[in-house]
């Protein structure tokens, strides 16, 4: 995250590399490991092997968090590089264990439609199909069919109203690697859940 006090969502300064671990038994947080790169607006996924993948946040590097035994320092290690540096992207763990990372931006002006896959076995990123339009602040859900629903967001950086906010949606098929348009939402929205 960051410590920027601005109310403007798009201003990203004062990135943090610190990480905290929440313990539900004691209802407390404690510092644990440190990212090698300070980041904001990252995406993170719990992988099948129990590690956490953190991607983007203004960097093309990705890091893996390995939880260790109680009393041991936990650590983050760099695991490959994204094909495209991203911030504000979405990530979804697919049924086959790969992670789909898509959309977001490369900075203040360049929104992305591109997508890539992370293979936790090889530690490599590969390109896959692109969305039909650029999206940032969009949301995604893994469906029971194994496809990923992508909905809303914005397609003009810095826009908070009007046509730049999207109602459109698309489906990603991990078998074909293709995004296809699907029915639109009734209301355009971004930063939704």
JSON list of N, CA and C in Angstrom, two decimals, residues 66-134:
[
{"chain": "A", "resi": 66, "resn": "UNK", "atom": "N", "xyz": [6.55, -16.93, 1.67]},
{"chain": "A", "resi": 66, "resn": "UNK", "atom": "CA", "xyz": [6.57, -18.29, 2.19]},
{"chain": "A", "resi": 66, "resn": "UNK", "atom": "C", "xyz": [6.40, -18.25, 3.70]},
{"chain": "A", "resi": 67, "resn": "UNK", "atom": "N", "xyz": [5.22, -18.66, 4.19]},
{"chain": "A", "resi": 67, "resn": "UNK", "atom": "CA", "xyz": [5.05, -18.70, 5.64]},
{"chain": "A", "resi": 67, "resn": "UNK", "atom": "C", "xyz": [5.89, -19.83, 6.23]},
{"chain": "A", "resi": 68, "resn": "UNK", "atom": "N", "xyz": [6.60, -19.52, 7.31]},
{"chain": "A", "resi": 68, "resn": "UNK", "atom": "CA", "xyz": [7.46, -20.52, 7.95]},
{"chain": "A", "resi": 68, "resn": "UNK", "atom": "C", "xyz": [6.89, -20.89, 9.31]},
{"chain": "A", "resi": 69, "resn": "UNK", "atom": "N", "xyz": [7.62, -21.70, 10.01]},
{"chain": "A", "resi": 69, "resn": "UNK", "atom": "CA", "xyz": [7.17, -22.16, 11.33]},
{"chain": "A", "resi": 69, "resn": "UNK", "atom": "C", "xyz": [7.12, -20.99, 12.31]},
{"chain": "A", "resi": 70, "resn": "UNK", "atom": "N", "xyz": [6.28, -21.11, 13.30]},
{"chain": "A", "resi": 70, "resn": "UNK", "atom": "CA", "xyz": [6.14, -20.08, 14.32]},
{"chain": "A", "resi": 70, "resn": "UNK", "atom": "C", "xyz": [7.49, -19.77, 14.95]},
{"chain": "A", "resi": 71, "resn": "UNK", "atom": "N", "xyz": [7.78, -18.48, 15.10]},
{"chain": "A", "resi": 71, "resn": "UNK", "atom": "CA", "xyz": [9.05, -18.07, 15.68]},
{"chain": "A", "resi": 71, "resn": "UNK", "atom": "C", "xyz": [10.15, -17.87, 14.66]},
{"chain": "A", "resi": 72, "resn": "UNK", "atom": "N", "xyz": [9.94, -18.31, 13.40]},
{"chain": "A", "resi": 72, "resn": "UNK", "atom": "CA", "xyz": [10.92, -18.11, 12.34]},
{"chain": "A", "resi": 72, "resn": "UNK", "atom": "C", "xyz": [10.52, -16.88, 11.53]},
{"chain": "A", "resi": 73, "resn": "UNK", "atom": "N", "xyz": [11.51, -16.14, 10.99]},
{"chain": "A", "resi": 73, "resn": "UNK", "atom": "CA", "xyz": [11.15, -14.99, 10.16]},
{"chain": "A", "resi": 73, "resn": "UNK", "atom": "C", "xyz": [10.59, -15.47, 8.82]},
{"chain": "A", "resi": 74, "resn": "UNK", "atom": "N", "xyz": [9.44, -14.93, 8.46]},
{"chain": "A", "resi": 74, "resn": "UNK", "atom": "CA", "xyz": [8.87, -15.25, 7.16]},
{"chain": "A", "resi": 74, "resn": "UNK", "atom": "C", "xyz": [9.62, -14.45, 6.10]},
{"chain": "A", "resi": 75, "resn": "UNK", "atom": "N", "xyz": [9.54, -14.89, 4.85]},
{"chain": "A", "resi": 75, "resn": "UNK", "atom": "CA", "xyz": [10.31, -14.18, 3.84]},
{"chain": "A", "resi": 75, "resn": "UNK", "atom": "C", "xyz": [9.56, -14.03, 2.52]},
{"chain": "A", "resi": 76, "resn": "UNK", "atom": "N", "xyz": [9.99, -13.04, 1.76]},
{"chain": "A", "resi": 76, "resn": "UNK", "atom": "CA", "xyz": [9.51, -12.78, 0.40]},
{"chain": "A", "resi": 76, "resn": "UNK", "atom": "C", "xyz": [10.68, -12.98, -0.54]},
{"chain": "A", "resi": 77, "resn": "UNK", "atom": "N", "xyz": [10.46, -13.65, -1.66]},
{"chain": "A", "resi": 77, "resn": "UNK", "atom": "CA", "xyz": [11.50, -13.82, -2.66]},
{"chain": "A", "resi": 77, "resn": "UNK", "atom": "C", "xyz": [10.93, -13.46, -4.03]},
{"chain": "A", "resi": 78, "resn": "UNK", "atom": "N", "xyz": [11.77, -12.84, -4.85]},
{"chain": "A", "resi": 78, "resn": "UNK", "atom": "CA", "xyz": [11.37, -12.48, -6.21]},
{"chain": "A", "resi": 78, "resn": "UNK", "atom": "C", "xyz": [11.21, -13.75, -7.02]},
{"chain": "A", "resi": 79, "resn": "UNK", "atom": "N", "xyz": [10.12, -13.84, -7.79]},
{"chain": "A", "resi": 79, "resn": "UNK", "atom": "CA", "xyz": [9.87, -15.01, -8.63]},
{"chain": "A", "resi": 79, "resn": "UNK", "atom": "C", "xyz": [9.51, -14.54, -10.03]},
{"chain": "A", "resi": 80, "resn": "UNK", "atom": "N", "xyz": [10.50, -14.34, -10.86]},
{"chain": "A", "resi": 80, "resn": "UNK", "atom": "CA", "xyz": [10.24, -13.95, -12.23]},
{"chain": "A", "resi": 80, "resn": "UNK", "atom": "C", "xyz": [9.73, -12.54, -12.38]},
{"chain": "A", "resi": 81, "resn": "UNK", "atom": "N", "xyz": [9.44, -12.18, -13.62]},
{"chain": "A", "resi": 81, "resn": "UNK", "atom": "CA", "xyz": [8.97, -10.83, -13.93]},
{"chain": "A", "resi": 81, "resn": "UNK", "atom": "C", "xyz": [7.73, -10.90, -14.79]},
{"chain": "A", "resi": 82, "resn": "UNK", "atom": "N", "xyz": [6.80, -10.02, -14.49]},
{"chain": "A", "resi": 82, "resn": "UNK", "atom": "CA", "xyz": [5.65, -9.85, -15.36]},
{"chain": "A", "resi": 82, "resn": "UNK", "atom": "C", "xyz": [6.13, -9.40, -16.74]},
{"chain": "A", "resi": 83, "resn": "UNK", "atom": "N", "xyz": [5.40, -9.75, -17.76]},
{"chain": "A", "resi": 83, "resn": "UNK", "atom": "CA", "xyz": [5.74, -9.30, -19.11]},
{"chain": "A", "resi": 83, "resn": "UNK", "atom": "C", "xyz": [5.55, -7.79, -19.20]},
{"chain": "A", "resi": 84, "resn": "UNK", "atom": "N", "xyz": [4.49, -7.29, -18.55]},
{"chain": "A", "resi": 84, "resn": "UNK", "atom": "CA", "xyz": [4.18, -5.86, -18.55]},
{"chain": "A", "resi": 84, "resn": "UNK", "atom": "C", "xyz": [4.08, -5.37, -17.11]},
{"chain": "A", "resi": 85, "resn": "UNK", "atom": "N", "xyz": [4.82, -4.31, -16.74]},
{"chain": "A", "resi": 85, "resn": "UNK", "atom": "CA", "xyz": [4.64, -3.75, -15.40]},
{"chain": "A", "resi": 85, "resn": "UNK", "atom": "C", "xyz": [3.20, -3.26, -15.25]},
{"chain": "A", "resi": 86, "resn": "UNK", "atom": "N", "xyz": [2.57, -3.51, -14.12]},
{"chain": "A", "resi": 86, "resn": "UNK", "atom": "CA", "xyz": [1.16, -3.14, -13.92]},
{"chain": "A", "resi": 86, "resn": "UNK", "atom": "C", "xyz": [0.92, -2.62, -12.52]},
{"chain": "A", "resi": 87, "resn": "UNK", "atom": "N", "xyz": [-0.13, -1.83, -12.41]},
{"chain": "A", "resi": 87, "resn": "UNK", "atom": "CA", "xyz": [-0.66, -1.45, -11.12]},
{"chain": "A", "resi": 87, "resn": "UNK", "atom": "C", "xyz": [-2.18, -1.43, -11.24]},
{"chain": "A", "resi": 88, "resn": "UNK", "atom": "N", "xyz": [-2.87, -1.78, -10.18]},
{"chain": "A", "resi": 88, "resn": "UNK", "atom": "CA", "xyz": [-4.33, -1.80, -10.22]},
{"chain": "A", "resi": 88, "resn": "UNK", "atom": "C", "xyz": [-4.91, -2.92, -11.06]},
{"chain": "A", "resi": 89, "resn": "UNK", "atom": "N", "xyz": [-4.15, -3.95, -11.29]},
{"chain": "A", "resi": 89, "resn": "UNK", "atom": "CA", "xyz": [-4.60, -5.10, -12.08]},
{"chain": "A", "resi": 89, "resn": "UNK", "atom": "C", "xyz": [-5.46, -6.03, -11.23]},
{"chain": "A", "resi": 90, "resn": "UNK", "atom": "N", "xyz": [-6.06, -7.02, -11.86]},
{"chain": "A", "resi": 90, "resn": "UNK", "atom": "CA", "xyz": [-6.80, -8.07, -11.18]},
{"chain": "A", "resi": 90, "resn": "UNK", "atom": "C", "xyz": [-6.04, -9.38, -11.33]},
{"chain": "A", "resi": 91, "resn": "UNK", "atom": "N", "xyz": [-6.19, -10.28, -10.37]},
{"chain": "A", "resi": 91, "resn": "UNK", "atom": "CA", "xyz": [-5.60, -11.61, -10.43]},
{"chain": "A", "resi": 91, "resn": "UNK", "atom": "C", "xyz": [-6.65, -12.63, -9.99]},
{"chain": "A", "resi": 92, "resn": "UNK", "atom": "N", "xyz": [-6.65, -13.78, -10.67]},
{"chain": "A", "resi": 92, "resn": "UNK", "atom": "CA", "xyz": [-7.58, -14.85, -10.34]},
{"chain": "A", "resi": 92, "resn": "UNK", "atom": "C", "xyz": [-6.81, -16.17, -10.39]},
{"chain": "A", "resi": 93, "resn": "UNK", "atom": "N", "xyz": [-6.99, -17.01, -9.36]},
{"chain": "A", "resi": 93, "resn": "UNK", "atom": "CA", "xyz": [-6.41, -18.35, -9.37]},
{"chain": "A", "resi": 93, "resn": "UNK", "atom": "C", "xyz": [-7.33, -19.25, -10.18]},
{"chain": "A", "resi": 94, "resn": "UNK", "atom": "N", "xyz": [-6.81, -19.82, -11.26]},
{"chain": "A", "resi": 94, "resn": "UNK", "atom": "CA", "xyz": [-7.60, -20.68, -12.14]},
{"chain": "A", "resi": 94, "resn": "UNK", "atom": "C", "xyz": [-7.67, -22.10, -11.57]},
{"chain": "A", "resi": 95, "resn": "UNK", "atom": "N", "xyz": [-8.61, -22.88, -12.08]},
{"chain": "A", "resi": 95, "resn": "UNK", "atom": "CA", "xyz": [-8.80, -24.25, -11.60]},
{"chain": "A", "resi": 95, "resn": "UNK", "atom": "C", "xyz": [-7.59, -25.15, -11.79]},
{"chain": "A", "resi": 96, "resn": "UNK", "atom": "N", "xyz": [-6.69, -24.81, -12.74]},
{"chain": "A", "resi": 96, "resn": "UNK", "atom": "CA", "xyz": [-5.51, -25.64, -12.97]},
{"chain": "A", "resi": 96, "resn": "UNK", "atom": "C", "xyz": [-4.29, -25.19, -12.16]},
{"chain": "A", "resi": 97, "resn": "UNK", "atom": "N", "xyz": [-4.48, -24.18, -11.29]},
{"chain": "A", "resi": 97, "resn": "UNK", "atom": "CA", "xyz": [-3.38, -23.72, -10.43]},
{"chain": "A", "resi": 97, "resn": "UNK", "atom": "C", "xyz": [-2.63, -22.53, -10.98]},
{"chain": "A", "resi": 98, "resn": "UNK", "atom": "N", "xyz": [-2.83, -22.18, -12.25]},
{"chain": "A", "resi": 98, "resn": "UNK", "atom": "CA", "xyz": [-2.18, -21.00, -12.80]},
{"chain": "A", "resi": 98, "resn": "UNK", "atom": "C", "xyz": [-2.91, -19.75, -12.30]},
{"chain": "A", "resi": 99, "resn": "UNK", "atom": "N", "xyz": [-2.23, -18.61, -12.35]},
{"chain": "A", "resi": 99, "resn": "UNK", "atom": "CA", "xyz": [-2.83, -17.34, -11.96]},
{"chain": "A", "resi": 99, "resn": "UNK", "atom": "C", "xyz": [-2.96, -16.45, -13.18]},
{"chain": "A", "resi": 100, "resn": "UNK", "atom": "N", "xyz": [-4.17, -15.94, -13.42]},
{"chain": "A", "resi": 100, "resn": "UNK", "atom": "CA", "xyz": [-4.44, -15.00, -14.49]},
{"chain": "A", "resi": 100, "resn": "UNK", "atom": "C", "xyz": [-4.28, -13.59, -13.92]},
{"chain": "A", "resi": 101, "resn": "UNK", "atom": "N", "xyz": [-3.46, -12.75, -14.57]},
{"chain": "A", "resi": 101, "resn": "UNK", "atom": "CA", "xyz": [-3.21, -11.38, -14.16]},
{"chain": "A", "resi": 101, "resn": "UNK", "atom": "C", "xyz": [-3.55, -10.51, -15.35]},
{"chain": "A", "resi": 102, "resn": "UNK", "atom": "N", "xyz": [-4.42, -9.50, -15.17]},
{"chain": "A", "resi": 102, "resn": "UNK", "atom": "CA", "xyz": [-4.91, -8.78, -16.36]},
{"chain": "A", "resi": 102, "resn": "UNK", "atom": "C", "xyz": [-5.36, -7.36, -16.04]},
{"chain": "A", "resi": 103, "resn": "UNK", "atom": "N", "xyz": [-5.26, -6.52, -17.08]},
{"chain": "A", "resi": 103, "resn": "UNK", "atom": "CA", "xyz": [-5.71, -5.14, -16.97]},
{"chain": "A", "resi": 103, "resn": "UNK", "atom": "C", "xyz": [-4.82, -4.30, -16.09]},
{"chain": "A", "resi": 104, "resn": "UNK", "atom": "N", "xyz": [-5.39, -3.20, -15.59]},
{"chain": "A", "resi": 104, "resn": "UNK", "atom": "CA", "xyz": [-4.63, -2.25, -14.79]},
{"chain": "A", "resi": 104, "resn": "UNK", "atom": "C", "xyz": [-4.02, -1.18, -15.67]},
{"chain": "A", "resi": 105, "resn": "UNK", "atom": "N", "xyz": [-2.90, -0.63, -15.21]},
{"chain": "A", "resi": 105, "resn": "UNK", "atom": "CA", "xyz": [-2.22, 0.41, -15.99]},
{"chain": "A", "resi": 105, "resn": "UNK", "atom": "C", "xyz": [-0.71, 0.30, -15.77]},
{"chain": "A", "resi": 106, "resn": "UNK", "atom": "N", "xyz": [0.02, 0.95, -16.66]},
{"chain": "A", "resi": 106, "resn": "UNK", "atom": "CA", "xyz": [1.47, 1.01, -16.51]},
{"chain": "A", "resi": 106, "resn": "UNK", "atom": "C", "xyz": [1.90, 2.32, -15.90]},
{"chain": "A", "resi": 107, "resn": "UNK", "atom": "N", "xyz": [0.96, 3.14, -15.54]},
{"chain": "A", "resi": 107, "resn": "UNK", "atom": "CA", "xyz": [1.27, 4.44, -14.96]},
{"chain": "A", "resi": 107, "resn": "UNK", "atom": "C", "xyz": [0.06, 5.34, -15.05]},
{"chain": "A", "resi": 108, "resn": "UNK", "atom": "N", "xyz": [0.31, 6.62, -15.11]},
{"chain": "A", "resi": 108, "resn": "UNK", "atom": "CA", "xyz": [-0.79, 7.58, -15.03]},
{"chain": "A", "resi": 108, "resn": "UNK", "atom": "C", "xyz": [-1.59, 7.71, -16.32]},
{"chain": "A", "resi": 109, "resn": "UNK", "atom": "N", "xyz": [-1.10, 7.20, -17.45]},
{"chain": "A", "resi": 109, "resn": "UNK", "atom": "CA", "xyz": [-1.82, 7.42, -18.70]},
{"chain": "A", "resi": 109, "resn": "UNK", "atom": "C", "xyz": [-2.08, 6.17, -19.52]},
{"chain": "A", "resi": 110, "resn": "UNK", "atom": "N", "xyz": [-1.44, 5.07, -19.25]},
{"chain": "A", "resi": 110, "resn": "UNK", "atom": "CA", "xyz": [-1.52, 3.91, -20.14]},
{"chain": "A", "resi": 110, "resn": "UNK", "atom": "C", "xyz": [-2.29, 2.76, -19.50]},
{"chain": "A", "resi": 111, "resn": "UNK", "atom": "N", "xyz": [-3.60, 2.66, -19.81]},
{"chain": "A", "resi": 111, "resn": "UNK", "atom": "CA", "xyz": [-4.40, 1.55, -19.31]},
{"chain": "A", "resi": 111, "resn": "UNK", "atom": "C", "xyz": [-4.17, 0.33, -20.19]},
{"chain": "A", "resi": 112, "resn": "UNK", "atom": "N", "xyz": [-4.42, -0.87, -19.62]},
{"chain": "A", "resi": 112, "resn": "UNK", "atom": "CA", "xyz": [-4.07, -2.12, -20.30]},
{"chain": "A", "resi": 112, "resn": "UNK", "atom": "C", "xyz": [-5.28, -3.01, -20.54]},
{"chain": "A", "resi": 113, "resn": "UNK", "atom": "N", "xyz": [-5.23, -3.71, -21.67]},
{"chain": "A", "resi": 113, "resn": "UNK", "atom": "CA", "xyz": [-6.18, -4.78, -21.97]},
{"chain": "A", "resi": 113, "resn": "UNK", "atom": "C", "xyz": [-5.48, -6.13, -21.90]},
{"chain": "A", "resi": 114, "resn": "UNK", "atom": "N", "xyz": [-4.17, -6.12, -21.85]},
{"chain": "A", "resi": 114, "resn": "UNK", "atom": "CA", "xyz": [-3.38, -7.35, -21.92]},
{"chain": "A", "resi": 114, "resn": "UNK", "atom": "C", "xyz": [-3.51, -8.21, -20.67]},
{"chain": "A", "resi": 115, "resn": "UNK", "atom": "N", "xyz": [-3.17, -9.49, -20.84]},
{"chain": "A", "resi": 115, "resn": "UNK", "atom": "CA", "xyz": [-3.25, -10.45, -19.73]},
{"chain": "A", "resi": 115, "resn": "UNK", "atom": "C", "xyz": [-2.06, -11.39, -19.81]},
{"chain": "A", "resi": 116, "resn": "UNK", "atom": "N", "xyz": [-1.73, -11.97, -18.68]},
{"chain": "A", "resi": 116, "resn": "UNK", "atom": "CA", "xyz": [-0.66, -12.97, -18.63]},
{"chain": "A", "resi": 116, "resn": "UNK", "atom": "C", "xyz": [-0.98, -14.01, -17.58]},
{"chain": "A", "resi": 117, "resn": "UNK", "atom": "N", "xyz": [-0.29, -15.12, -17.68]},
{"chain": "A", "resi": 117, "resn": "UNK", "atom": "CA", "xyz": [-0.50, -16.25, -16.78]},
{"chain": "A", "resi": 117, "resn": "UNK", "atom": "C", "xyz": [0.79, -16.52, -16.01]},
{"chain": "A", "resi": 118, "resn": "UNK", "atom": "N", "xyz": [0.65, -16.81, -14.70]},
{"chain": "A", "resi": 118, "resn": "UNK", "atom": "CA", "xyz": [1.79, -17.22, -13.88]},
{"chain": "A", "resi": 118, "resn": "UNK", "atom": "C", "xyz": [1.63, -18.70, -13.58]},
{"chain": "A", "resi": 119, "resn": "UNK", "atom": "N", "xyz": [2.68, -19.46, -13.85]},
{"chain": "A", "resi": 119, "resn": "UNK", "atom": "CA", "xyz": [2.70, -20.89, -13.55]},
{"chain": "A", "resi": 119, "resn": "UNK", "atom": "C", "xyz": [3.51, -21.10, -12.28]},
{"chain": "A", "resi": 120, "resn": "UNK", "atom": "N", "xyz": [2.86, -21.53, -11.20]},
{"chain": "A", "resi": 120, "resn": "UNK", "atom": "CA", "xyz": [3.55, -21.66, -9.92]},
{"chain": "A", "resi": 120, "resn": "UNK", "atom": "C", "xyz": [4.57, -22.79, -9.92]},
{"chain": "A", "resi": 121, "resn": "UNK", "atom": "N", "xyz": [4.46, -23.73, -10.85]},
{"chain": "A", "resi": 121, "resn": "UNK", "atom": "CA", "xyz": [5.43, -24.83, -10.93]},
{"chain": "A", "resi": 121, "resn": "UNK", "atom": "C", "xyz": [6.75, -24.34, -11.54]},
{"chain": "A", "resi": 122, "resn": "UNK", "atom": "N", "xyz": [6.66, -23.59, -12.65]},
{"chain": "A", "resi": 122, "resn": "UNK", "atom": "CA", "xyz": [7.87, -23.12, -13.34]},
{"chain": "A", "resi": 122, "resn": "UNK", "atom": "C", "xyz": [8.32, -21.75, -12.86]},
{"chain": "A", "resi": 123, "resn": "UNK", "atom": "N", "xyz": [7.40, -20.96, -12.26]},
{"chain": "A", "resi": 123, "resn": "UNK", "atom": "CA", "xyz": [7.72, -19.60, -11.85]},
{"chain": "A", "resi": 123, "resn": "UNK", "atom": "C", "xyz": [7.78, -18.63, -13.02]},
{"chain": "A", "resi": 124, "resn": "UNK", "atom": "N", "xyz": [7.20, -19.00, -14.16]},
{"chain": "A", "resi": 124, "resn": "UNK", "atom": "CA", "xyz": [7.27, -18.17, -15.36]},
{"chain": "A", "resi": 124, "resn": "UNK", "atom": "C", "xyz": [5.95, -17.50, -15.68]},
{"chain": "A", "resi": 125, "resn": "UNK", "atom": "N", "xyz": [6.03, -16.34, -16.32]},
{"chain": "A", "resi": 125, "resn": "UNK", "atom": "CA", "xyz": [4.87, -15.61, -16.83]},
{"chain": "A", "resi": 125, "resn": "UNK", "atom": "C", "xyz": [4.82, -15.77, -18.34]},
{"chain": "A", "resi": 126, "resn": "UNK", "atom": "N", "xyz": [3.63, -16.02, -18.89]},
{"chain": "A", "resi": 126, "resn": "UNK", "atom": "CA", "xyz": [3.44, -16.12, -20.33]},
{"chain": "A", "resi": 126, "resn": "UNK", "atom": "C", "xyz": [2.24, -15.27, -20.73]},
{"chain": "A", "resi": 127, "resn": "UNK", "atom": "N", "xyz": [2.26, -14.79, -21.97]},
{"chain": "A", "resi": 127, "resn": "UNK", "atom": "CA", "xyz": [1.14, -14.01, -22.49]},
{"chain": "A", "resi": 127, "resn": "UNK", "atom": "C", "xyz": [-0.06, -14.90, -22.74]},
{"chain": "A", "resi": 128, "resn": "UNK", "atom": "N", "xyz": [-1.24, -14.32, -22.63]},
{"chain": "A", "resi": 128, "resn": "UNK", "atom": "CA", "xyz": [-2.47, -14.98, -23.02]},
{"chain": "A", "resi": 128, "resn": "UNK", "atom": "C", "xyz": [-3.32, -13.92, -23.72]},
{"chain": "A", "resi": 129, "resn": "UNK", "atom": "N", "xyz": [-4.54, -14.24, -24.09]},
{"chain": "A", "resi": 129, "resn": "UNK", "atom": "CA", "xyz": [-5.37, -13.30, -24.83]},
{"chain": "A", "resi": 129, "resn": "UNK", "atom": "C", "xyz": [-5.56, -11.98, -24.10]},
{"chain": "A", "resi": 130, "resn": "UNK", "atom": "N", "xyz": [-5.99, -10.96, -24.84]},
{"chain": "A", "resi": 130, "resn": "UNK", "atom": "CA", "xyz": [-6.26, -9.65, -24.26]},
{"chain": "A", "resi": 130, "resn": "UNK", "atom": "C", "xyz": [-7.76, -9.42, -24.15]},
{"chain": "A", "resi": 131, "resn": "UNK", "atom": "N", "xyz": [-8.15, -8.59, -23.20]},
{"chain": "A", "resi": 131, "resn": "UNK", "atom": "CA", "xyz": [-9.55, -8.21, -23.07]},
{"chain": "A", "resi": 131, "resn": "UNK", "atom": "C", "xyz": [-9.96, -7.40, -24.30]},
{"chain": "A", "resi": 132, "resn": "UNK", "atom": "N", "xyz": [-11.27, -7.28, -24.52]},
{"chain": "A", "resi": 132, "resn": "UNK", "atom": "CA", "xyz": [-11.74, -6.53, -25.69]},
{"chain": "A", "resi": 132, "resn": "UNK", "atom": "C", "xyz": [-11.55, -5.03, -25.52]},
{"chain": "A", "resi": 133, "resn": "UNK", "atom": "N", "xyz": [-11.38, -4.56, -24.29]},
{"chain": "A", "resi": 133, "resn": "UNK", "atom": "CA", "xyz": [-11.08, -3.15, -24.05]},
{"chain": "A", "resi": 133, "resn": "UNK", "atom": "C", "xyz": [-10.20, -3.00, -22.81]},
{"chain": "A", "resi": 134, "resn": "UNK", "atom": "N", "xyz": [-9.52, -1.86, -22.72]},
{"chain": "A", "resi": 134, "resn": "UNK", "atom": "CA", "xyz": [-8.68, -1.61, -21.55]},
{"chain": "A", "resi": 134, "resn": "UNK", "atom": "C", "xyz": [-9.56, -1.46, -20.34]}
]
